[in-house]
Coordinates of C-alpha atoms in Angstrom, one line a residue:
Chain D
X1 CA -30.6 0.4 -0.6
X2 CA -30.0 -3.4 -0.5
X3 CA -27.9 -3.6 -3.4
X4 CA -25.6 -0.1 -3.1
X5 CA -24.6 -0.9 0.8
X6 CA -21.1 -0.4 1.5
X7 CA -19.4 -2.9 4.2
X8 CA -16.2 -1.7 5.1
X9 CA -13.7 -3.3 7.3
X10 CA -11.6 -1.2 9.3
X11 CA -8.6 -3.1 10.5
X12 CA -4.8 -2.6 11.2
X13 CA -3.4 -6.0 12.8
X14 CA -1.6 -4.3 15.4
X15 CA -3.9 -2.7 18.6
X16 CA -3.8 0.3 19.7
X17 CA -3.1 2.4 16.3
X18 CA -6.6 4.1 15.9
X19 CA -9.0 1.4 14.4
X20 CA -12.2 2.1 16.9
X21 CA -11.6 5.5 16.5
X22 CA -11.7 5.8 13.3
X23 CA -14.7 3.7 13.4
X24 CA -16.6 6.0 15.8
X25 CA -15.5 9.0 14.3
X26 CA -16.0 7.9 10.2
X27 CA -19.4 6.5 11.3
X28 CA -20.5 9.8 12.8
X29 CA -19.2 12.2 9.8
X30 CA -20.7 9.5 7.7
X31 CA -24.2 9.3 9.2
X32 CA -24.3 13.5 9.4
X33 CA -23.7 13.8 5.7
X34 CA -26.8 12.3 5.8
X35 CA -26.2 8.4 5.3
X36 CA -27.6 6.2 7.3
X37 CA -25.1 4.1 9.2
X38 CA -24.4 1.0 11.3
X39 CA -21.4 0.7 13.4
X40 CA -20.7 -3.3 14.1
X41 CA -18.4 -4.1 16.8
X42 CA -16.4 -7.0 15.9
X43 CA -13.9 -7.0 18.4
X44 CA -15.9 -9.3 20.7
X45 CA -13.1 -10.2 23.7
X46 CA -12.2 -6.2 24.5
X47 CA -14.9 -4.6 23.0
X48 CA -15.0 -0.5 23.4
X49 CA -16.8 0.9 20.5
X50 CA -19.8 1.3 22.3
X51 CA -17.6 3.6 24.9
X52 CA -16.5 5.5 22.7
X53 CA -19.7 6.5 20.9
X54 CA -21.5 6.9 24.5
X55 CA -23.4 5.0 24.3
X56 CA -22.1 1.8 26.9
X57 CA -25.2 2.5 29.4
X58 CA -27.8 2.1 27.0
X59 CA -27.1 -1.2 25.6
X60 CA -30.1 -3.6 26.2
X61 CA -29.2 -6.5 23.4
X62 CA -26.3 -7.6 21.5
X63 CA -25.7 -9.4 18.3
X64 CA -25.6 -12.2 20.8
X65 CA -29.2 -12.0 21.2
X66 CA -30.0 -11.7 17.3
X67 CA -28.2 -14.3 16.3
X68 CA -29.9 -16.2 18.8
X69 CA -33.2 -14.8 17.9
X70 CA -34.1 -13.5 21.4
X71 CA -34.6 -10.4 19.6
X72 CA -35.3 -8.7 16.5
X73 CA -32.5 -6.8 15.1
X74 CA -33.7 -3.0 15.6
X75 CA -33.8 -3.8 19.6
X76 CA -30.5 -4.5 19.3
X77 CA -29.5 -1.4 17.0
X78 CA -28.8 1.6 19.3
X79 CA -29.3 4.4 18.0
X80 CA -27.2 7.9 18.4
X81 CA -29.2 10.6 20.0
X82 CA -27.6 13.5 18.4
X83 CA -26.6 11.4 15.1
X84 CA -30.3 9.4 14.4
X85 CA -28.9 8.3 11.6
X86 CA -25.8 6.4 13.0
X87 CA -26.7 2.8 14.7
X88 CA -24.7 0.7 16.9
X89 CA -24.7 -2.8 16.9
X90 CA -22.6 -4.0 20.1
X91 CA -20.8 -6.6 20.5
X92 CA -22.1 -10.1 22.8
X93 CA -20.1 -10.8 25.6
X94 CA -16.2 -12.3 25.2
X95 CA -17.6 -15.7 25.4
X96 CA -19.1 -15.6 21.8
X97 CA -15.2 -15.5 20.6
X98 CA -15.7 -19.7 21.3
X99 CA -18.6 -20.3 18.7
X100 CA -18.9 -17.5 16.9
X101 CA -18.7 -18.6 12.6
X102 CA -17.7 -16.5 10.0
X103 CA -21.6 -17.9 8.8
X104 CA -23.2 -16.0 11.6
X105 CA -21.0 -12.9 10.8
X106 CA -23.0 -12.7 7.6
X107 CA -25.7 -13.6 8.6
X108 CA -25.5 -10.4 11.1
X109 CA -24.6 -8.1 8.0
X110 CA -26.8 -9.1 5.9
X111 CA -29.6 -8.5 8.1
X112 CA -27.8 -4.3 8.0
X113 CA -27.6 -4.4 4.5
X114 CA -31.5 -4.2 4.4
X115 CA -31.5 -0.5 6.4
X116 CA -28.2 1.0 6.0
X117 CA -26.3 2.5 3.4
X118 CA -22.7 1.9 5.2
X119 CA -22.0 -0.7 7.9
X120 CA -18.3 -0.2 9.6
X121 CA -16.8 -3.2 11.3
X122 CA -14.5 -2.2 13.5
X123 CA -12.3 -5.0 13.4
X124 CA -10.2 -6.8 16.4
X125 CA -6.3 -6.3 16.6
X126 CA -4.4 -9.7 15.2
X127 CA -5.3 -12.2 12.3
X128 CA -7.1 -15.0 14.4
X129 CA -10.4 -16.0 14.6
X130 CA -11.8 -13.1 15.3
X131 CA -10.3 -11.2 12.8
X132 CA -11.2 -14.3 9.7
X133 CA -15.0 -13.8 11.0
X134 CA -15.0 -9.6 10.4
X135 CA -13.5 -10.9 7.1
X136 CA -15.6 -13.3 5.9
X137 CA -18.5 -10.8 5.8
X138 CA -16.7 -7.4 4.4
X139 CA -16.2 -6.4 0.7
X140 CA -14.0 -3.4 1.4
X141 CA -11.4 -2.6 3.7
X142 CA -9.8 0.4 5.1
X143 CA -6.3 -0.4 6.6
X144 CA -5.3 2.0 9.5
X145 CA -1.6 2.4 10.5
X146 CA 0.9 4.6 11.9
X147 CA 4.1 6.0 10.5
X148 CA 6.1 3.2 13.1
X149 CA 7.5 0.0 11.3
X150 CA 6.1 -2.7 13.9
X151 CA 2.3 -1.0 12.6
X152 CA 3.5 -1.2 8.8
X153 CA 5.2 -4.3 9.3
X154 CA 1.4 -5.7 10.8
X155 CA -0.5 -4.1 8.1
X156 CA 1.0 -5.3 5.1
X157 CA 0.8 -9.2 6.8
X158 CA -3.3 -7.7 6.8
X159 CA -3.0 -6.7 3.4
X160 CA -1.8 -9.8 2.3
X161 CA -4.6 -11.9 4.1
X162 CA -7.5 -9.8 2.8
X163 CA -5.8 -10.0 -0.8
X164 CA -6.2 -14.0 -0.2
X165 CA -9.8 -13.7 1.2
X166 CA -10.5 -11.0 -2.0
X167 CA -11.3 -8.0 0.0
X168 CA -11.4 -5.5 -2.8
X169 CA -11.1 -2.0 -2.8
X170 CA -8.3 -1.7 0.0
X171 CA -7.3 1.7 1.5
X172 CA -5.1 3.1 3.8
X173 CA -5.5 6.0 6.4
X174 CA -2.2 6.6 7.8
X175 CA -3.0 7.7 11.8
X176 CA -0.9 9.8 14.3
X177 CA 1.0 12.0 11.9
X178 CA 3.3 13.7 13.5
X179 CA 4.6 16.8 11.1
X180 CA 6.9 18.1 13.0
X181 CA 8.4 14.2 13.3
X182 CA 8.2 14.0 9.6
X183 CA 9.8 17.0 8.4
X184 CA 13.2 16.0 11.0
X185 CA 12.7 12.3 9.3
X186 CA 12.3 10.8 12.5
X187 CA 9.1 9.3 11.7
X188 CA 8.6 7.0 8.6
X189 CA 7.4 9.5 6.0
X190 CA 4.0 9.4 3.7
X191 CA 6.2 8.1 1.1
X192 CA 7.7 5.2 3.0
X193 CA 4.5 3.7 4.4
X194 CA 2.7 4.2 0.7
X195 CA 5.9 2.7 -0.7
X196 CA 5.9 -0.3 1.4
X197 CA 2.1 -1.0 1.5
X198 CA 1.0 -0.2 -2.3
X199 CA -2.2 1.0 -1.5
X200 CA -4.0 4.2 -2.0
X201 CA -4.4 6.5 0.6
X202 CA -7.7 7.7 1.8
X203 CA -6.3 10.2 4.3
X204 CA -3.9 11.1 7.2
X205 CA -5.1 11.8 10.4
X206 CA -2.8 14.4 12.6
X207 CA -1.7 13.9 15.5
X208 CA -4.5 15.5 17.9
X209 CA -4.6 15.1 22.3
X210 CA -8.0 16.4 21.4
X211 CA -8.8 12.7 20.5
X212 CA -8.0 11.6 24.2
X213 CA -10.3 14.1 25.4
X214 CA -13.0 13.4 23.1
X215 CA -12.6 9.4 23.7
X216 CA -12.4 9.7 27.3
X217 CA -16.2 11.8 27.3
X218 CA -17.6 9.4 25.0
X219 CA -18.3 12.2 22.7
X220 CA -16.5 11.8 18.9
X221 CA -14.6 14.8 17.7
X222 CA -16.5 14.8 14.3
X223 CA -20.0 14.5 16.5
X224 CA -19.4 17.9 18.3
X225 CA -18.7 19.8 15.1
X226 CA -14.9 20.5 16.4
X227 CA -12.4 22.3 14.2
X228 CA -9.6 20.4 15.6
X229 CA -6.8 19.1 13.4
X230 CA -7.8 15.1 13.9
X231 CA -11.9 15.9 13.4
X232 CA -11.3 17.5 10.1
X233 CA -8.5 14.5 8.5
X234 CA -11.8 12.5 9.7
X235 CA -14.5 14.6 7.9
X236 CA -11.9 14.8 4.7
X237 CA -12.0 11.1 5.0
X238 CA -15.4 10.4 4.9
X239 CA -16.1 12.7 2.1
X240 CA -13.3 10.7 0.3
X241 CA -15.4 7.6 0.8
X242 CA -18.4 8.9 -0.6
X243 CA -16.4 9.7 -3.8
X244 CA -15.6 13.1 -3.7
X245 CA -12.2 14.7 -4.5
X246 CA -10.8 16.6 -1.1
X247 CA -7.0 17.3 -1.1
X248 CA -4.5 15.9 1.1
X249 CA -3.8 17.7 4.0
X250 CA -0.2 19.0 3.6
X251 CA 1.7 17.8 6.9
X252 CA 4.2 20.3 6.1
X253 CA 2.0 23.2 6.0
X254 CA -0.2 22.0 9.1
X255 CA -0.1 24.0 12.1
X256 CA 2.3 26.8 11.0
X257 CA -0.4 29.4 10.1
X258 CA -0.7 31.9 12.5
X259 CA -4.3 31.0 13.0
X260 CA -3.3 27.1 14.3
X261 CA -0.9 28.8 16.6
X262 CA -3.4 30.7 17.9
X263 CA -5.6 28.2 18.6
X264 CA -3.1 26.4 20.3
X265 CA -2.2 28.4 22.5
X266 CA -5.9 29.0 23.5
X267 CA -6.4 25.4 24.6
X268 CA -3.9 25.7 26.2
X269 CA -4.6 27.8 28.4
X270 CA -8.1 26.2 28.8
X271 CA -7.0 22.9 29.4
Chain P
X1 CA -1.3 15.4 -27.6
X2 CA 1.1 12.5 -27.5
X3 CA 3.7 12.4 -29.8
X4 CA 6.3 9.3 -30.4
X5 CA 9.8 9.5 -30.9
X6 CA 11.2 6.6 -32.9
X7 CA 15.0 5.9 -32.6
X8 CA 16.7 5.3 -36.1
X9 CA 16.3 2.8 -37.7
X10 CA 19.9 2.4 -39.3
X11 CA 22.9 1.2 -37.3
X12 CA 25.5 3.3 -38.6
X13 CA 25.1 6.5 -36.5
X14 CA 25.1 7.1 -32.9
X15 CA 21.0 8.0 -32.2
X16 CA 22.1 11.2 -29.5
X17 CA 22.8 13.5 -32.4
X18 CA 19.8 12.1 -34.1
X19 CA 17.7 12.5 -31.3
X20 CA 18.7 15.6 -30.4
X21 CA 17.7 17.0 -33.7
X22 CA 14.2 15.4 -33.6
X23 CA 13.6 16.7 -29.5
X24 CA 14.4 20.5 -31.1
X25 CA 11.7 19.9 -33.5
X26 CA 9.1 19.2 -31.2
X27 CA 7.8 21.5 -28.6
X28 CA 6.5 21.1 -25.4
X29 CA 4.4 18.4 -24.5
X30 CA 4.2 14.4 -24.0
X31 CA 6.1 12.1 -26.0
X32 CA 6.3 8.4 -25.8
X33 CA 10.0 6.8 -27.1
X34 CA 10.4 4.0 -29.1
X35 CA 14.1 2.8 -28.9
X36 CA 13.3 0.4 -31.8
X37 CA 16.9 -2.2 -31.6
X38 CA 18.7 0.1 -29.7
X39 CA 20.1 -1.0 -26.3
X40 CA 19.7 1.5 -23.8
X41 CA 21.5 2.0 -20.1
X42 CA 20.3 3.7 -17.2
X43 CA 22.9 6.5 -18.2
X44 CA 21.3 6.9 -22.1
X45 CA 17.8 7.3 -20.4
X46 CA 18.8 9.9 -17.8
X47 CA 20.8 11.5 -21.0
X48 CA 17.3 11.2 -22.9
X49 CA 15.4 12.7 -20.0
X50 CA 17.8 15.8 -19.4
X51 CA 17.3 16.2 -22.9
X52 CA 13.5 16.1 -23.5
X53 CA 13.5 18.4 -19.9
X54 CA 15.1 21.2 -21.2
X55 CA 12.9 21.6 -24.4
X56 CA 9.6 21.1 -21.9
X57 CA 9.0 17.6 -23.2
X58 CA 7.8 14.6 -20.6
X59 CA 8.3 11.1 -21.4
X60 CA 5.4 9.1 -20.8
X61 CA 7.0 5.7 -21.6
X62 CA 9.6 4.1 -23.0
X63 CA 9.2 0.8 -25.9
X64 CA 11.3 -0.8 -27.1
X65 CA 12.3 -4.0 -28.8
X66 CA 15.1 -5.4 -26.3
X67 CA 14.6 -6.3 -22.8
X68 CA 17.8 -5.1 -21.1
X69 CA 16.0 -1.0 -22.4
X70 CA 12.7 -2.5 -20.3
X71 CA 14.7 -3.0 -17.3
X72 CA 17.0 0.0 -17.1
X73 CA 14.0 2.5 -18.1
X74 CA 11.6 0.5 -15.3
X75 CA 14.4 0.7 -12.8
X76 CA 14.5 4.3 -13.5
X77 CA 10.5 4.6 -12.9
X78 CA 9.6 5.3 -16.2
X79 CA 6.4 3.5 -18.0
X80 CA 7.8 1.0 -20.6
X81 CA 6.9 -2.4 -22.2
X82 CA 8.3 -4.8 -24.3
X83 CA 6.8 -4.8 -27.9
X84 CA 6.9 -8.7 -28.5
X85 CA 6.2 -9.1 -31.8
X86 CA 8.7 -6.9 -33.7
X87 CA 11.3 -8.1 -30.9
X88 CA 10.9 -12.2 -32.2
X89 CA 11.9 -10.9 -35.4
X90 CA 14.6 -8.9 -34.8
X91 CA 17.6 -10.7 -35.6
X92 CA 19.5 -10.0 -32.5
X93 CA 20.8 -12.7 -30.4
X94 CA 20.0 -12.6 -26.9
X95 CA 23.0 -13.5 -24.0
X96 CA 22.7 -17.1 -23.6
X97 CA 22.5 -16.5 -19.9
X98 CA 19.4 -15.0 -20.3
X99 CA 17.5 -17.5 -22.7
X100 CA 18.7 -20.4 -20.4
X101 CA 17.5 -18.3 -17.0
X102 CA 13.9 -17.4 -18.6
X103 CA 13.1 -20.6 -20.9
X104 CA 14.6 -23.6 -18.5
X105 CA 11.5 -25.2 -17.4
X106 CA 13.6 -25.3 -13.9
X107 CA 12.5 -21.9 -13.5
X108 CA 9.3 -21.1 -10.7
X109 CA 7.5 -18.1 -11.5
X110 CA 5.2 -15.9 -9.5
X111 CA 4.1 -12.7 -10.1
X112 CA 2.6 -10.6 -7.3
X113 CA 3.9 -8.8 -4.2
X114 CA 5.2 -11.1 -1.3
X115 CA 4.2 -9.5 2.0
X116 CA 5.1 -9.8 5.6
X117 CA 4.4 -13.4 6.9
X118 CA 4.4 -14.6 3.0
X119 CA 6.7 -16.9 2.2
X120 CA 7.4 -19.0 -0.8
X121 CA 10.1 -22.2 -1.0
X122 CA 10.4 -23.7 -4.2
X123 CA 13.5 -26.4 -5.3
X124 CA 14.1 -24.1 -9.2
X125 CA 15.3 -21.1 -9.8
X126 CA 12.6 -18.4 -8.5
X127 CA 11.9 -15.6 -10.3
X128 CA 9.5 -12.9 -9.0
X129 CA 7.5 -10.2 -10.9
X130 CA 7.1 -7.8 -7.8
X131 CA 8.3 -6.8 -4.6
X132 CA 9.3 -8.9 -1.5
X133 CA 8.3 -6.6 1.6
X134 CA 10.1 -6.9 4.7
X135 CA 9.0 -10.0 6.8
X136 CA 8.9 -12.1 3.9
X137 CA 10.9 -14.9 3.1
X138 CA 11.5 -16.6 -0.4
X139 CA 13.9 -19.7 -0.9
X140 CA 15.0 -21.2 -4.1
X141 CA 17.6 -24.7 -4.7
X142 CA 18.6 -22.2 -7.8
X143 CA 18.9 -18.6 -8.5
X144 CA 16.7 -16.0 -6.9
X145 CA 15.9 -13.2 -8.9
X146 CA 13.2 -10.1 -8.3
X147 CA 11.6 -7.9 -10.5
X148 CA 11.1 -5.6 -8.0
X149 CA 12.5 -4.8 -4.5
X150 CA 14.0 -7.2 -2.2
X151 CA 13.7 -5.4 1.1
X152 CA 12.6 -9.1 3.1
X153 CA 14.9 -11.9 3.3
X154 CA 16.1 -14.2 0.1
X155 CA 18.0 -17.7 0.5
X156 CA 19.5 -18.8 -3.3
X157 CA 20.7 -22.1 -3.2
X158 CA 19.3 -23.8 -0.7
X159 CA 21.0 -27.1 -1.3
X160 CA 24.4 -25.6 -0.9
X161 CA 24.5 -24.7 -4.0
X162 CA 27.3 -21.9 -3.8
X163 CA 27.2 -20.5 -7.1
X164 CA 23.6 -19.2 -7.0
X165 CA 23.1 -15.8 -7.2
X166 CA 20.2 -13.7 -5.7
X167 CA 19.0 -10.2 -8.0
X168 CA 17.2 -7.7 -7.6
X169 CA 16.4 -4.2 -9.1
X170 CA 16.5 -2.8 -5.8
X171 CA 18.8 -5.3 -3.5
X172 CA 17.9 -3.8 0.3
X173 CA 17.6 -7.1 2.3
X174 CA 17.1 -7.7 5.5
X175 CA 19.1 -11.0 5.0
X176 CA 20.7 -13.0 2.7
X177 CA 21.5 -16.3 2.4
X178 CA 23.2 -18.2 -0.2
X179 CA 24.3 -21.9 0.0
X180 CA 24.9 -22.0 4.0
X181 CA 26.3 -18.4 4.3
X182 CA 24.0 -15.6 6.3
X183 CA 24.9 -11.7 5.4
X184 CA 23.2 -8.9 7.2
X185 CA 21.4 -6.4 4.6
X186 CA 23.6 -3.2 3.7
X187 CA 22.4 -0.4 6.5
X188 CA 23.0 2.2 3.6
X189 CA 20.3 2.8 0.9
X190 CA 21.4 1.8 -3.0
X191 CA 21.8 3.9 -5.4
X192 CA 18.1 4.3 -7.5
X193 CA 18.1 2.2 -10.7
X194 CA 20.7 0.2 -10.6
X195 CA 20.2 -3.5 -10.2
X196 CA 22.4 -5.4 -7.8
X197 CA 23.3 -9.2 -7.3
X198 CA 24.5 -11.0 -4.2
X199 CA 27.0 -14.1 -4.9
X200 CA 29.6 -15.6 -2.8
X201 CA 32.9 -14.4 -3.5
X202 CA 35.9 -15.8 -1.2
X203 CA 33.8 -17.4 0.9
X204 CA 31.6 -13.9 1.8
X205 CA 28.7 -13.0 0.7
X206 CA 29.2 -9.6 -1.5
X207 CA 26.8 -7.2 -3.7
X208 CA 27.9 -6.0 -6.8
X209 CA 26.3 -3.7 -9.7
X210 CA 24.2 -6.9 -11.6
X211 CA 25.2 -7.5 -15.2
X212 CA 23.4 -7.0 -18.3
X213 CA 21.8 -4.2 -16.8

């Protein structure tokens, strides 16, 4: 498995458009297709993967710790309860930011590459230091944006720096469609961002509250087998990673059967 | 099946009856053109595609031996690429312009996308084999021109040079400078395949259609 292991950057540049999510939720659909996983949080100063998977309150040891060799790695590796085959490597405290190297990034993933077939790094918002470490140690890249100009704006400075450090393949998930937005053109379209960036695009995630739900509960939407808009763009996704040929979803098309509207109107009445 | 569609070979007639004649005879499919010596405008290769769409033909690309058929059929999207060898021995003299602009060793060269936060400042002309996103900048003491889109900002003539020019295939700027003269970008979008230059005119900055194009 050493050899075949896929490290994948996930970064945008800009915060706040979808980057740990994707993480959580790409790790989760990853690791139930039966891959084994490891989820690295890079994003050392506001770190929240961990919150998002559930699993904040059983955190014992960080990468800190490894790197330091107070541990051994799989004391630090926390594993999923319902998803045994995702791990979570959290991040140390916000203090490592001051000596962490782009060496002991490496070093961190190389140690994964021995047990796992994917490691994510959820990469920090900006192109600093933090973000040059996640680099250093990544062979692929998925950018994540949304259709807003400051995101695309961000992600192609991204693009540009990961050409520079050779990240190669780079993909882009386009996050928080909105189709309704779209089809009025008062949201950049597909074209536009694809037009702009030059990359191939992995997938589009919908627009979806149920991702605030699920974030807030510390339960993924792919990891409780939802049927929700967002948790299947995420399961099309992760299929696409793993080479096989699933169609775009049509924005267009999305949420106009009479069977979405149903649905819609049933949560919300529950909610 | 791909089939190619050579353009005459002989001067003397015009090639759209010719052509015409040769699209009836095939049927449905993919074709590749060869335009041989024949200069061809945006408006010839719309012409050729309304043509080779209403007998079910698609072009895949478009060759030819003269540049100025590469750059209107790659404007238009289209596939295309310069056969080199037959074109050094084609007789044909190429616009002086031209020769100078590509063979001065005053020229900087780069080929590759320039994106947001990229920026590239050189004292030649500049001449760029991709796009420049927005939140790029490139600067030249000479002539700025772009393969490509210009949708960042683009300074010609740095020096105060006030006769440099700035071209692109797709001129949508955020900003342009020539000399010591700032223009906003046009708010409205171009029209597709058409290349455009910016040059100071009466002391304002204006875009027109660019030539040889």
């Amino acid at each position: 498995m050493t050899s075949d292991t896929r490290v994948i950057l996930i970064c945008s540049g800009k915060g706040g458009v979808g980057k740990t999510t994707l993480t959580a939720n790409l790790g989760i659909s990853l690791a139930s297709k039966g891959c084994p996983t490891a989820v690295l949080d890079a994003d050392f100063g506001l770190r929240n993967l961990d919150l998002l998977l559930g699993l904040e309150n059983r955190i014992v040891y960080t990468a800190q710790e490894v790197l330091e060799e107070n541990c051994r790695l799989d004391q630090a590796l926390v594993k999923h309860k319902q998803q045994p085959n995702l791990s979570l490597l959290p991040a140390g405290n916000p203090r490592m930011l001051e000596w962490l190297k782009p060496e002991d990034m490496q070093k961190i993933v190389e140690m994964l590459n021995d047990q796992f077939q994917y490691v994510l790094i959820d990469c920090p918002a900006g192109v600093e230091d933090g973000f040059k470490n996640a680099v250093s140690a990544s062979k692929e890249a998925i950018i994540v944006t949304n259709p807003e100009v400051s995101a695309v704006r961000d992600a192609d400075r991204v693009i540009g720096l990961l050409n520079t450090h050779g990240v190669k393949p780079v993909q882009l998930v386009l996050n928080r469609v909105r189709p309704k937005m779209m089809q009025s053109q008062e949201m950049l379209s597909i074209d536009d961002v694809t037009d702009i960036l030059a990359l191939p695009l992995l997938g589009l995630v919908l627009e979806d509250e149920q991702v605030i739900v699920s974030t807030n509960r510390g339960e993924p939407l792919t990891l409780v087998g939802s049927n929700s808009p967002a948790a299947r763009c995420y399961s099309n996704i992760a299929s696409r990673l793993q080479g096989e040929e699933v169609p775009l979803i049509d924005p267009a098309k999305e949420g106009s059967s009479l069977k979405d509207k149903f649905r819609r109107l049933m949560q919300t009445k529950i909610f | 099946m791909k089939k190619v569609l050579y353009f005459p070979t002989e001067k003397k007639e015009s090639w759209q009856s010719f052509i015409e004649l040769k699209v009836k005879e095939l049927k449905r499919g993919l074709i590749e053109i060869n335009s041989g010596n024949w200069q061809l405008k945006c408006r010839d290769i719309i012409y050729l595609k309304n043509l080779c769409e209403r007998y079910n033909l698609t072009i895949v690309s478009i060759n030819s031996y003269i540049p100025e058929t590469i750059i209107s059929a790659n404007s238009l999207g289209f596939e295309s690429s310069l056969e080199l060898e037959f074109a050094e021995k084609s007789k044909r003299t190429f616009d002086n312009e031209i020769i100078n602009s590509l063979q001065s060793p005053s020229t900087f060269f780069h080929q590759g996308t320039l994106r947001s936060g990229e920026s590239l400042d050189v004292n030649e002309d500049l001449l760029i084999l991709g796009d420049v996103n927005p939140g790029a900048i490139v600067s030249a003491g000479g002539n700025v021109m772009i393969w490509g889109r210009l949708l960042g900002i683009a300074h010609a003539g740095k020096h105060g040079n006030d006769h440099a020019k700035i071209t692109a295939l797709q001129l949508r700027p955020v900003q342009l400078r020539i000399s010591n003269k700032i223009a906003r970008g046009p708010k409205e979008k171009p029209e597709q395949g058409l290349a455009e230059e910016a040059l100071i005119e009466e002391g304002v900055i204006v875009i027109k259609p660019a030539k040889n194009s």
